[in-house]
Coordinates of C-alpha atoms in Angstrom, one line a residue:
Chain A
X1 CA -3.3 9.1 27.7
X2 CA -5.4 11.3 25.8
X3 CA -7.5 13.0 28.7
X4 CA -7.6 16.7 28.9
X5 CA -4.9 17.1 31.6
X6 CA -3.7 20.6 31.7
X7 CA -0.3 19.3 30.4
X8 CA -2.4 17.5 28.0
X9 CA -4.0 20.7 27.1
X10 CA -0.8 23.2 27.5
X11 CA 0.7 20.6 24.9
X12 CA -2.3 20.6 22.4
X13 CA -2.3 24.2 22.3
X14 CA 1.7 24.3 21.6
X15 CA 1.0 21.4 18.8
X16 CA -2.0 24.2 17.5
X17 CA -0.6 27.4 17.9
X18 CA 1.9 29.0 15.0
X19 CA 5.8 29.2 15.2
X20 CA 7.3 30.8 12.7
X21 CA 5.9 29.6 9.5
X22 CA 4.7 26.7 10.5
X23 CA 2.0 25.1 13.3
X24 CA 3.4 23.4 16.6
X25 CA 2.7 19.8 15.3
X26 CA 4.4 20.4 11.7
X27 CA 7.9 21.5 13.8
X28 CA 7.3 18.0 16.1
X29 CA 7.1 16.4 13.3
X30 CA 10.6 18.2 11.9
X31 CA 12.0 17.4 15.8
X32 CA 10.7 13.8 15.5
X33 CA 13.0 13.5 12.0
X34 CA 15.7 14.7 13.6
X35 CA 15.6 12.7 16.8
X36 CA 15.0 9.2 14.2
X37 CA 18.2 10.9 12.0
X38 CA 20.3 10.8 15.7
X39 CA 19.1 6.9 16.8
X40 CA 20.2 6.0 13.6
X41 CA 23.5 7.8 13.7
X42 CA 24.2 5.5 16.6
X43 CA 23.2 2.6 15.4
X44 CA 25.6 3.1 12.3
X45 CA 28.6 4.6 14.9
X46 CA 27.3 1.2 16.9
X47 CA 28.3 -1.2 14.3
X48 CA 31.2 0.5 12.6
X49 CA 32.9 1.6 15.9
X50 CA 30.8 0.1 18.9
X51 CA 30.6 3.5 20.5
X52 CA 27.1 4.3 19.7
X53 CA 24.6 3.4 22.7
X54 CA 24.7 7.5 24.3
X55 CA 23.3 8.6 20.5
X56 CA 21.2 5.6 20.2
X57 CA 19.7 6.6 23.9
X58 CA 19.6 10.4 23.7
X59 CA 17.9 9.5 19.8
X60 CA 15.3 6.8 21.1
X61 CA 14.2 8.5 24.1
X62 CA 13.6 11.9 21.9
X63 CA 11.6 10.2 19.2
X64 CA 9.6 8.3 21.9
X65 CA 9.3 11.7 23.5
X66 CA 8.1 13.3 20.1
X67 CA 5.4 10.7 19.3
X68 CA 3.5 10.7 22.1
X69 CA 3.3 14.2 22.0
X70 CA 2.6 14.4 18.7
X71 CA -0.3 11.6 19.2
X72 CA -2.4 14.0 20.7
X73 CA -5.7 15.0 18.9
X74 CA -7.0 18.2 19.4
X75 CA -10.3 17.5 21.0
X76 CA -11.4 20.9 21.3
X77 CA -15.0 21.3 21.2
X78 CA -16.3 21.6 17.7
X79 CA -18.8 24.8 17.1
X80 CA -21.9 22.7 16.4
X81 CA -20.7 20.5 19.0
Chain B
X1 CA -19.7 5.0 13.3
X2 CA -22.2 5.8 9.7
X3 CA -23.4 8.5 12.1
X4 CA -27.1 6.7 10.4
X5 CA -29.6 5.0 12.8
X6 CA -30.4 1.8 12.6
X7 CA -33.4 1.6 10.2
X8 CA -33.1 5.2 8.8
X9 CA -32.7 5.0 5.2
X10 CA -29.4 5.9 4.5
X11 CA -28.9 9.2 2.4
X12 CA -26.6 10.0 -0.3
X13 CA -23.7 11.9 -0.4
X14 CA -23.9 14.6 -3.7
X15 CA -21.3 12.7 -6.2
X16 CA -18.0 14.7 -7.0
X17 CA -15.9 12.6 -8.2
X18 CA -16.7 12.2 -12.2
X19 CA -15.5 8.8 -12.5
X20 CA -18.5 7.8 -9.7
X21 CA -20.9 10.6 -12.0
X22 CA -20.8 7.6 -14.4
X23 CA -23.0 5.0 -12.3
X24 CA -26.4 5.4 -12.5
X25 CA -28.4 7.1 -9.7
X26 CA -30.4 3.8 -9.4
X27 CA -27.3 1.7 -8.6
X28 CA -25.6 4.1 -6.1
X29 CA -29.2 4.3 -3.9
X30 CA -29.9 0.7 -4.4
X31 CA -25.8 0.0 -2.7
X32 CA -27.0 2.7 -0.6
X33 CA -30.1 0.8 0.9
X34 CA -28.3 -2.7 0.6
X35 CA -25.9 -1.2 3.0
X36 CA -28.8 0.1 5.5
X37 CA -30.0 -3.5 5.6
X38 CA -26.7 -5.0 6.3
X39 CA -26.3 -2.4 9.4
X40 CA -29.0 -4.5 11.4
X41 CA -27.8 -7.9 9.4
X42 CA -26.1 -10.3 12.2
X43 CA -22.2 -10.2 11.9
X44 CA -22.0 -13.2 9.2
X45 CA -24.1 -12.1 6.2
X46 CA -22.7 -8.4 7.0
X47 CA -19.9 -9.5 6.5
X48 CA -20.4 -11.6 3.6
X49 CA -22.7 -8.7 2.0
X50 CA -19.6 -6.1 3.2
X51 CA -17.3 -8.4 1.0
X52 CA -19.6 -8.4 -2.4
X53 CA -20.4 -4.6 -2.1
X54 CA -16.1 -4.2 -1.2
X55 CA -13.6 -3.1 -3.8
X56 CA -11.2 -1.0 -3.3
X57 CA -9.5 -2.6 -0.7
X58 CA -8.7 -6.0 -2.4
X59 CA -7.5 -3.2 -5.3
X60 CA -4.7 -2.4 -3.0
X61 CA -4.1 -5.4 -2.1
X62 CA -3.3 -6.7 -5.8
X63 CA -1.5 -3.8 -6.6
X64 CA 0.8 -4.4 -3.5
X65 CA 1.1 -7.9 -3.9
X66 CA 3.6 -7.3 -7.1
X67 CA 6.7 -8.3 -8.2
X68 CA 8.7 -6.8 -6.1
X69 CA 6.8 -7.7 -2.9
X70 CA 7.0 -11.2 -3.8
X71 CA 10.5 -11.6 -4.6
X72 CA 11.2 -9.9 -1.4
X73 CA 8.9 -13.1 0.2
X74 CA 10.6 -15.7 -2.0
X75 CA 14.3 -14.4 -0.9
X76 CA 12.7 -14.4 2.9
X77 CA 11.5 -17.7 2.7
X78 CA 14.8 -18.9 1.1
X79 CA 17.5 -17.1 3.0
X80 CA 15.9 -17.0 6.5
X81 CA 12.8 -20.0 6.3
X82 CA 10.3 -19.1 8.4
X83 CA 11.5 -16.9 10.6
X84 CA 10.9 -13.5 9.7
X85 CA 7.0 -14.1 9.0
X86 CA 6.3 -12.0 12.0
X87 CA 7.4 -8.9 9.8
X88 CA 4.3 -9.6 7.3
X89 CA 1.8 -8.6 9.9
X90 CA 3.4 -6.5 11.3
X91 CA 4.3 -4.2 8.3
X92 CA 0.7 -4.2 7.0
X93 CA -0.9 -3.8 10.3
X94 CA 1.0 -1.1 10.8
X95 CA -0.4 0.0 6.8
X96 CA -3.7 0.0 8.4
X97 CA -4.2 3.2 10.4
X98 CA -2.9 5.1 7.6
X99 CA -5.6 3.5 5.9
X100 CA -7.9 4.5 8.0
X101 CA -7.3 8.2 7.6
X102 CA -7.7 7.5 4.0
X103 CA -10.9 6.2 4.5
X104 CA -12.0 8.7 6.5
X105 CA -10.8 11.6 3.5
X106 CA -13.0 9.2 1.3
X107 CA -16.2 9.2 3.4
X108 CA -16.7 11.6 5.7
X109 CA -14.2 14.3 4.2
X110 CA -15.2 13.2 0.6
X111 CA -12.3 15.0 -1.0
X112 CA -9.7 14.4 -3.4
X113 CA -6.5 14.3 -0.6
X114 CA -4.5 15.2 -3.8
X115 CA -6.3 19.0 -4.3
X116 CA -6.9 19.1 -1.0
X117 CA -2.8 18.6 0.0
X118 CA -1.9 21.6 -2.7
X119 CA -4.3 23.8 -1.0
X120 CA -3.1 22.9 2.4
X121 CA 0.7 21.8 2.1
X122 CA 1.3 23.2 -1.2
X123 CA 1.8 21.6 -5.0
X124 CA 4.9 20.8 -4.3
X125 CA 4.4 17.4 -1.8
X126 CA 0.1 16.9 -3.3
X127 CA 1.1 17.3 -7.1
X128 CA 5.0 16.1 -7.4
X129 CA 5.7 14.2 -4.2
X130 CA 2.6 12.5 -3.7
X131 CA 1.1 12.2 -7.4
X132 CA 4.0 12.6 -9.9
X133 CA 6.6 11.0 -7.8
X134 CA 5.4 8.9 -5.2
X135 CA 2.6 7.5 -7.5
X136 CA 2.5 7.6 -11.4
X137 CA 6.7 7.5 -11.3
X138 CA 6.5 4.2 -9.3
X139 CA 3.4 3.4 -11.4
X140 CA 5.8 3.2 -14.6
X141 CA 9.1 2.2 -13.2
X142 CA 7.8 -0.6 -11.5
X143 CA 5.8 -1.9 -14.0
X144 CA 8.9 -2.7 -15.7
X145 CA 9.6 -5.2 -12.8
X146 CA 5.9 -6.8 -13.7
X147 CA 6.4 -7.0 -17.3
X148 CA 9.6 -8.8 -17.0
X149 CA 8.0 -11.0 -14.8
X150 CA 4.7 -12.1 -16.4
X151 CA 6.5 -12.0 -19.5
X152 CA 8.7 -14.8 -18.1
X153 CA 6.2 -16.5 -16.6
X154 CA 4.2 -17.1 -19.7
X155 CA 7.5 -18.2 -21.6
X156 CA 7.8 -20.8 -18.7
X157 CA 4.2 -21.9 -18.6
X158 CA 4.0 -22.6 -22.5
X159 CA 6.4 -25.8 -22.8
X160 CA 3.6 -27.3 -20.6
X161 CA 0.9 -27.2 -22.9
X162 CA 3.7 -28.1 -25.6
X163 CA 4.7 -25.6 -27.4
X164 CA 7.3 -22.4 -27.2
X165 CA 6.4 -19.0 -26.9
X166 CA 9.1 -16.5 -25.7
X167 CA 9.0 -13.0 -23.8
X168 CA 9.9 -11.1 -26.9
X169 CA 6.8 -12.4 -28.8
X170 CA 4.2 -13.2 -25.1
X171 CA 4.7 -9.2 -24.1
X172 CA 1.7 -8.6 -26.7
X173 CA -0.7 -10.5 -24.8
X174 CA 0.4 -9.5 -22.0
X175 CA -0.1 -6.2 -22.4
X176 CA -2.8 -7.0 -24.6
X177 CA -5.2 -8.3 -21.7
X178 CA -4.1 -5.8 -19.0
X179 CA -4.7 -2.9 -21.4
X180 CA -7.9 -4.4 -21.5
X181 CA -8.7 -4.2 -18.1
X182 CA -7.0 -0.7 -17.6
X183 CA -9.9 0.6 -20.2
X184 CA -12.5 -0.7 -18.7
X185 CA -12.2 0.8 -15.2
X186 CA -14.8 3.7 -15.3
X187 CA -16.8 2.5 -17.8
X188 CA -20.3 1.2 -19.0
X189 CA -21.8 2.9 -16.3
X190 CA -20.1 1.4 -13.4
X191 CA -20.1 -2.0 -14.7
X192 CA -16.6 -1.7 -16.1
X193 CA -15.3 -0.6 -12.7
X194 CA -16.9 -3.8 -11.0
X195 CA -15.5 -6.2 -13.7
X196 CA -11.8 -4.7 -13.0
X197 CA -12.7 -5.7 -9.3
X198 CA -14.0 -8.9 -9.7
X199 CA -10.7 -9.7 -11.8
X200 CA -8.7 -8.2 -8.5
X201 CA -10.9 -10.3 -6.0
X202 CA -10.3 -13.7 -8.5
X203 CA -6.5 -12.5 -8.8
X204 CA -6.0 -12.8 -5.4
X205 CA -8.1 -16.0 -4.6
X206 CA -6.1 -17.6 -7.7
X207 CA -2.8 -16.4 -5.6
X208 CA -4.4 -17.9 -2.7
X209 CA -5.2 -21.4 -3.8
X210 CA -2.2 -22.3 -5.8
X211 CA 0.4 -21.1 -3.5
X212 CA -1.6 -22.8 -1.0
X213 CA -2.1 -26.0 -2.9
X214 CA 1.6 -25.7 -3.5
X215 CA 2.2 -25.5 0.1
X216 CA 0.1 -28.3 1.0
X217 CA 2.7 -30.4 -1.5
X218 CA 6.0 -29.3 0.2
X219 CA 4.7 -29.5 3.2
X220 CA 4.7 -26.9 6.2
X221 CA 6.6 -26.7 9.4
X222 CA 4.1 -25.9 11.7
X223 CA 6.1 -25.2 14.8
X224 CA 8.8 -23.3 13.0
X225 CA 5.9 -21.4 11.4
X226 CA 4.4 -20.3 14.2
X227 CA 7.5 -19.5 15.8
X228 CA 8.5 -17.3 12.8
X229 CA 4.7 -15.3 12.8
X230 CA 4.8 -14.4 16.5
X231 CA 8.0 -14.4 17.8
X232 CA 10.0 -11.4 16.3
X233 CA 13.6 -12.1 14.7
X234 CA 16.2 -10.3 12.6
X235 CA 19.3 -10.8 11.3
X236 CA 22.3 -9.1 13.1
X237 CA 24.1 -6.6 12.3
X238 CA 22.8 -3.5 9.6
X239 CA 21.3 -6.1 7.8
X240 CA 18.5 -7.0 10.4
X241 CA 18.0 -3.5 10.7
X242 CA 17.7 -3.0 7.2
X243 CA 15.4 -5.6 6.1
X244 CA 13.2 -4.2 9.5
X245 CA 13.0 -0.6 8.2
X246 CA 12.3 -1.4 4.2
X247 CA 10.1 -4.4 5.2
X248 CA 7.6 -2.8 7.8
X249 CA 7.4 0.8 6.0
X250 CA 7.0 -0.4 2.2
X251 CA 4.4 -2.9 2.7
X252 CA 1.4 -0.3 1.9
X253 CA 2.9 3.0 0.8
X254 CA 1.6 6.6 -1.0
X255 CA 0.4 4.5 -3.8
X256 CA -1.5 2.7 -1.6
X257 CA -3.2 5.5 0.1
X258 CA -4.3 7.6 -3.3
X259 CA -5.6 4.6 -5.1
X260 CA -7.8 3.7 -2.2
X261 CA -8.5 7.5 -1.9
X262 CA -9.7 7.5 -5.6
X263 CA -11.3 3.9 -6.2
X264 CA -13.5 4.8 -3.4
X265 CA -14.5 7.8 -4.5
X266 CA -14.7 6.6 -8.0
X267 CA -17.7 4.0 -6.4
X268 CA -19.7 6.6 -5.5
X269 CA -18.7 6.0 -1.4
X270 CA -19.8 8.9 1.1
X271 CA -20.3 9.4 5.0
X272 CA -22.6 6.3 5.3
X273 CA -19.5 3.3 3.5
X274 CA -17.0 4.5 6.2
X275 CA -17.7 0.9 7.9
X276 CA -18.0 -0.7 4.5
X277 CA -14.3 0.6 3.4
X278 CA -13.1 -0.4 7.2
X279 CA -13.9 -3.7 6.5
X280 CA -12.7 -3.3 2.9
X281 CA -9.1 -2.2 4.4
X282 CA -9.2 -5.4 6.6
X283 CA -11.0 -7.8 4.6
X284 CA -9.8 -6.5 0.9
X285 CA -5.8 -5.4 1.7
X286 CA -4.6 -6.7 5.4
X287 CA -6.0 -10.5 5.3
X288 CA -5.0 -10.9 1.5
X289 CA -1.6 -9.7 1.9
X290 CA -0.5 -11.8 5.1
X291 CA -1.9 -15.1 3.8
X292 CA -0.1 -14.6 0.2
X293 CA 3.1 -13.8 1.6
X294 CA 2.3 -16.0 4.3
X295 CA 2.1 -19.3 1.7
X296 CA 4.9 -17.9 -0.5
X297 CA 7.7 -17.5 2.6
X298 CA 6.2 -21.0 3.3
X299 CA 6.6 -22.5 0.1
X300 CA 10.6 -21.1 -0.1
X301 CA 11.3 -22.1 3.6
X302 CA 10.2 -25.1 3.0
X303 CA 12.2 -25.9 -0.3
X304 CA 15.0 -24.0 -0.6
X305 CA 15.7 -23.0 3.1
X306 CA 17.2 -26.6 4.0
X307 CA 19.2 -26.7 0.6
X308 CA 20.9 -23.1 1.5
X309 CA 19.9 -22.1 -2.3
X310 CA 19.4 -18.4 -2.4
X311 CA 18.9 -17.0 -6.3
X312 CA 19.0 -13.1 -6.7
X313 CA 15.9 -12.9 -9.0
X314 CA 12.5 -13.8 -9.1
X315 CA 12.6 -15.9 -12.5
X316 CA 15.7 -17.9 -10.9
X317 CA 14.0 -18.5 -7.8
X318 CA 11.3 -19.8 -9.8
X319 CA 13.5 -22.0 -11.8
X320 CA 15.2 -23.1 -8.6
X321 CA 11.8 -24.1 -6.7
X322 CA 10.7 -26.2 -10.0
X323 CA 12.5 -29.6 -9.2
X324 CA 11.6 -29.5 -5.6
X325 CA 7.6 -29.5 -6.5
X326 CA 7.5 -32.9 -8.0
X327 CA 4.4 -33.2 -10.1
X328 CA 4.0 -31.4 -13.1
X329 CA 0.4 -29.6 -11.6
X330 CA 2.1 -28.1 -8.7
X331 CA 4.3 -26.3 -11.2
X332 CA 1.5 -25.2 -13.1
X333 CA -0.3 -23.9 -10.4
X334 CA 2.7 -22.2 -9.3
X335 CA 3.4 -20.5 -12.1
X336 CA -0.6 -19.9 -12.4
X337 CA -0.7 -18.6 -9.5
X338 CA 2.7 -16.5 -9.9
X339 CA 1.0 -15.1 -13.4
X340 CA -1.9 -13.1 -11.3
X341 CA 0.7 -11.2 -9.0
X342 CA 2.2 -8.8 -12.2
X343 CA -1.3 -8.9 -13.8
X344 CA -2.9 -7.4 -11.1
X345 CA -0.2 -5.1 -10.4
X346 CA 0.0 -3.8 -13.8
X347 CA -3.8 -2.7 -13.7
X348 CA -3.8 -1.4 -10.2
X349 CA -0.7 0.6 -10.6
X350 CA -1.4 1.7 -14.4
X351 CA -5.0 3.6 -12.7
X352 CA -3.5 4.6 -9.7
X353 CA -1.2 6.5 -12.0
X354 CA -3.4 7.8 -14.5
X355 CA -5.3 9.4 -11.4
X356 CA -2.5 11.1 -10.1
X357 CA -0.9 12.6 -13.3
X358 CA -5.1 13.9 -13.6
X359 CA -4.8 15.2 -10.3
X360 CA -1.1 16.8 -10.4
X361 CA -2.6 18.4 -13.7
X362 CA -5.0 19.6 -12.7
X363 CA -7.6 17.3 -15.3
X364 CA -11.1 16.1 -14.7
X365 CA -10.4 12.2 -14.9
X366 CA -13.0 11.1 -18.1
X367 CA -12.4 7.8 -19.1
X368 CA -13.4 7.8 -22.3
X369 CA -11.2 10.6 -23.3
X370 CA -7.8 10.1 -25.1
X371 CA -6.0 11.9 -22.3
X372 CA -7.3 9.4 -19.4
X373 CA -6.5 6.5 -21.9
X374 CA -2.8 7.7 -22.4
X375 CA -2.2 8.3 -18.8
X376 CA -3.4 5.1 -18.0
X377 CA -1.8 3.3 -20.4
X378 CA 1.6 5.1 -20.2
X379 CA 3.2 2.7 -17.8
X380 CA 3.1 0.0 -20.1
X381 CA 5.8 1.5 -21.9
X382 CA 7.5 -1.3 -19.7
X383 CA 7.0 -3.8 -22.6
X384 CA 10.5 -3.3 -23.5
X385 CA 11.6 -5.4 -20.2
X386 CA 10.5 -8.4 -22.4
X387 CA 14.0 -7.9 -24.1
X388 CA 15.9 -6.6 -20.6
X389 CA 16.0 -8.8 -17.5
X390 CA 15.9 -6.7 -14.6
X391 CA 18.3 -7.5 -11.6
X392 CA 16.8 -7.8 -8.0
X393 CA 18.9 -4.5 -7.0
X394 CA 17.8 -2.4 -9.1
X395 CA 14.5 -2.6 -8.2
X396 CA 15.7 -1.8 -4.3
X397 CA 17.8 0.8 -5.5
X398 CA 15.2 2.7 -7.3
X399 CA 12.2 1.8 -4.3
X400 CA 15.0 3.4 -2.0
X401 CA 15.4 6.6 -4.1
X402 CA 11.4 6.8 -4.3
X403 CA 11.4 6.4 -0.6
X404 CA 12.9 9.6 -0.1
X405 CA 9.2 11.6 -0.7
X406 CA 7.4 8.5 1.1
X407 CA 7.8 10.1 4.8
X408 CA 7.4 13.7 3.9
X409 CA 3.8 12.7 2.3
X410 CA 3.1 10.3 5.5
X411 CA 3.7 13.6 7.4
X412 CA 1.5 15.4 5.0
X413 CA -1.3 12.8 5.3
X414 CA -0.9 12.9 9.7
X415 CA -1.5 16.4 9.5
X416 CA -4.5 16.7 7.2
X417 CA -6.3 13.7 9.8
X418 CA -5.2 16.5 12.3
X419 CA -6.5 19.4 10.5
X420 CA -9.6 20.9 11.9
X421 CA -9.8 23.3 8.7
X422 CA -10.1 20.1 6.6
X423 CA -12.4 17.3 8.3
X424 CA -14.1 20.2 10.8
X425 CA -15.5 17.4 13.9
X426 CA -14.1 13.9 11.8
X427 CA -10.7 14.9 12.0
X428 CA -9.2 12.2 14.3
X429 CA -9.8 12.3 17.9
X430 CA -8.0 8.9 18.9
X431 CA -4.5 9.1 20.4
X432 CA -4.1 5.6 19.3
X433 CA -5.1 6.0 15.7
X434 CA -2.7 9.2 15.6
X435 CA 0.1 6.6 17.3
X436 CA -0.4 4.2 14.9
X437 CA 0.1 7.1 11.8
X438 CA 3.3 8.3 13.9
X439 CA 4.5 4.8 14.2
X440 CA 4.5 4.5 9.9
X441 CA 5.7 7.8 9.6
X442 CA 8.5 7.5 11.8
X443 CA 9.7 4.0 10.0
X444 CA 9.1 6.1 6.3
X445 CA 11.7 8.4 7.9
X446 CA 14.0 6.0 8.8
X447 CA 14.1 4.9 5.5
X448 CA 15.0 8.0 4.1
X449 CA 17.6 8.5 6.4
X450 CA 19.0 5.1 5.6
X451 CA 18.7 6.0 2.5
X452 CA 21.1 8.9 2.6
X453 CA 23.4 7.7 5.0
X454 CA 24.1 5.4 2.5
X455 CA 24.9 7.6 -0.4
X456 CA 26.9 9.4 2.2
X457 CA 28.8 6.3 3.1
X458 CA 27.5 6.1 6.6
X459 CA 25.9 3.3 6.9

């Protein structure tokens, strides 16, 4: 999980670098909102309608998809390291 | 994990925080050294020494185990028996890694997370959402919710040494002996901090033994139990969902995480307790709070499960469970026992919120000052819910409103464990401890978004 793989490492710099006025991490964490916001959309169109397993999916499968890139530390070396 | 050798004396962190400045020098290097010992102690007498020297962490754990934790046990127990006691270690567990973090602003950062948020995520989630809102306005509302209860629960206790003494009179001791205990955190050098947790630590071993000396009287299913505390099961519908959501994120929440922020640095803790408040987080808040709940579902599973009786409040489930204890004793000890869960919460929360309104102000916290006395003292304003019984769902209503800042200040803690400006080389290098934060954050979001779906009609 957490070794430095270069997509390991092309995502912890995404999750460090600036975008717009906020860091990489702060926006997964806006993505990972959103994505819990759509799974839950489902599950309400799921018991009021039954037509809510797409949302529920295309939901899970993003916040899934959003935590375990957001779980990455940055393990950069530290200077007195 | 001290980052100290074994045998090297440890060294003391400079003391910031002023409530700690209080404690003499002596005492701090004499914990200091007692903890160096215990570092090379075999596992048993560090872990009884861990327990004397802990604090903190059983703190937490009696100012979560309140009224409105327990009548969320109680209505558990008696709509759904056993079954959903796989939810009690589960939410707390899950409580634990963002306790971690705070323990790791405690010792190795050793900053106030409250400043520290303003500087980094501005006033507006460290001094209203996490202080003002998240913290000293739960501190007051929900004291309300102890009051009422502890104010009953004397009323109900009296006839049994033979006499009458009713909420609208009891409220004075009540607030009476916990104002007591609020003013002596912080004071006589140190001292006055330990006696407020020593009451914590007998709080929650009173809890213990008479819900568990109750529950050896009703009796316990032992295969349904275990059943219910490992294999997972909800309700259908919304309602599973619901009780899912609100039960595994509320368990430990914001309050939570700043009280055990400030109690540990009002003790003086630096780099070298980081193992000391680990074992505090287990020990102190995880273990107390699933074997409380634990023996409370058990007791209402057991009792009014089979009958099908579900009351709406706490004093009616009471009332309800009375007739099905049989001796007088077991009665007394429950409501004994009952008595220490609003106590406790009252003290915990009441300093948990005078903190925060110092640090959202921007004041030094001195307890001997008039200021620190009124913050502290301001929730129990809730004397006035001797008079006014409070309904179950209000209480859920107003923990779902509050719930709204709860994810946006989980977010805010993730990203200062993250944050290589703040903790430099002990910012968090685990993917698993950053899952586990991820994990609670994403629940606290789910119940903010239940929580508007509702007003909106959605859900």
């Amino acid at each position: 999980m957490g070794t430095a793989s270069s997509s390991g490492s092309a995502l912890q710099r995404l999750l460090k670098r600036r975008i717009g006025p906020w860091s990489g991490r702060v926006w997964g964490l806006v993505l990972n909102l959103a994505a819990n916001a759509v799974t839950l959309w489902g599950v309400s169109s799921q018991l009021r309608t039954g037509s809510g397993w797409a949302w529920i999916l295309i939901g899970g499968v993003a916040t899934v998809a959003c935590m375990a890139v957001l779980a990455l530390p940055d393990r950069a070396a530290d200077p007195a390291e | 994990m001290s980052g100290v050798p074994p045998g090297e004396p440890a060294a003391r962190d400079p003391v910031e925080y002023p409530i700690a400045q209080k404690i003499p020098r002596a005492v701090l290097d004499a914990e200091a050294e007692r903890l160096t010992e215990l570092r090379q102690a075999p596992i048993h007498r560090r872990a009884g020494g861990y327990a004397r020297l802990a604090g903190p962490g059983f703190m937490a754990a009696a100012l979560t185990l309140g009224a409105g934790t327990l009548t969320s046990s109680m209505l558990s127990g008696a709509t759904f028996g056993y079954r959903t006691l796989w939810l009690i270690w589960l939410s707390c567990g899950l409580g634990l890694f963002m306790m971690a973090a705070m323990a790791r602003f405690t010792c190795k950062g050793g900053f106030r997370v409250i400043q520290v948020q303003n500087r980094r995520h501005s006033w507006l989630i460290g001094s209203l959402m996490t202080a003002l809102v998240g913290t000293a306005a739960v501190a007051v509302i929900f004291n309300f919710g102890q009051v009422a209860l502890g104010t009953h629960l004397i009323e109900s206790l009296a006839p049994f040494a033979g006499f009458s003494f009713p909420a609208e009179y009891n409220w004075i001791v009540y607030v009476a002996v916990t104002s007591w205990l609020i003013l002596s955190y912080g004071r006589r050098g140190g001292t006055g901090t330990r006696l407020v947790e020593w009451v914590m630590k007998a709080g929650i071993a009173i809890m213990i033994a008479a819900f568990g000396a109750v529950l050896l009287v009703v009796g316990v299913d032992w295969g349904a139990a275990a059943r219910g505390t490992f294999v997972p099961w909800l309700p259908g519908g919304g309602e599973g969902l619901d009780l899912f959501i609100a039960s595994s994120a509320a368990a430990v929440g914001v309050m939570d995480w700043v009280f055990f922020n400030y109690a540990g640095l009002g003790r003086g803790w630096g780099r070298n307790h980081e193992s000391l408040a680990r074992f505090d987080v287990i020990a102190g808040l995880f273990l107390p709070f699933v074997i409380v709940n634990f023996l409370v579902i058990g007791v209402f599973a057991a009792t009014l499960f089979p009958q099908g009786i579900t009351p709406e409040s706490a004093p009616e489930l009471a009332a309800a469970l009375m007739p099905l204890l049989g001796p007088t004793w077991s009665q007394i000890l429950f409501y004994v026992g009952f008595l220490a869960v609003p106590i406790t919460t009252t003290v915990g929360m009441s300093l948990a919120g005078a903190m925060a309104i110092h640090e959202a102000f921007g004041w030094e916290p001195d307890t001997s000052s008039w200021r620190w006395k009124i913050s502290a003292l301001l929730p129990q304003i809730a004397f006035l819910a001797a008079w006014n019984a409070r309904p179950v769902w209000l209480v859920i209503a107003i923990a779902a409103f509050l719930s709204l800042a709860n994810n946006v200040v989980g977010w805010s803690m993730y990203l200062l464990l993250n944050d290589r400006k703040v903790l430099g080389a002990d910012r968090s290098k685990s993917y698993l401890w950053n899952l586990g934060i991820l994990l609670q954050v994403t629940l606290l979001n789910g119940i903010a978004i239940t929580y508007v779906f509702n007003r909106l009609g959605w859900w």
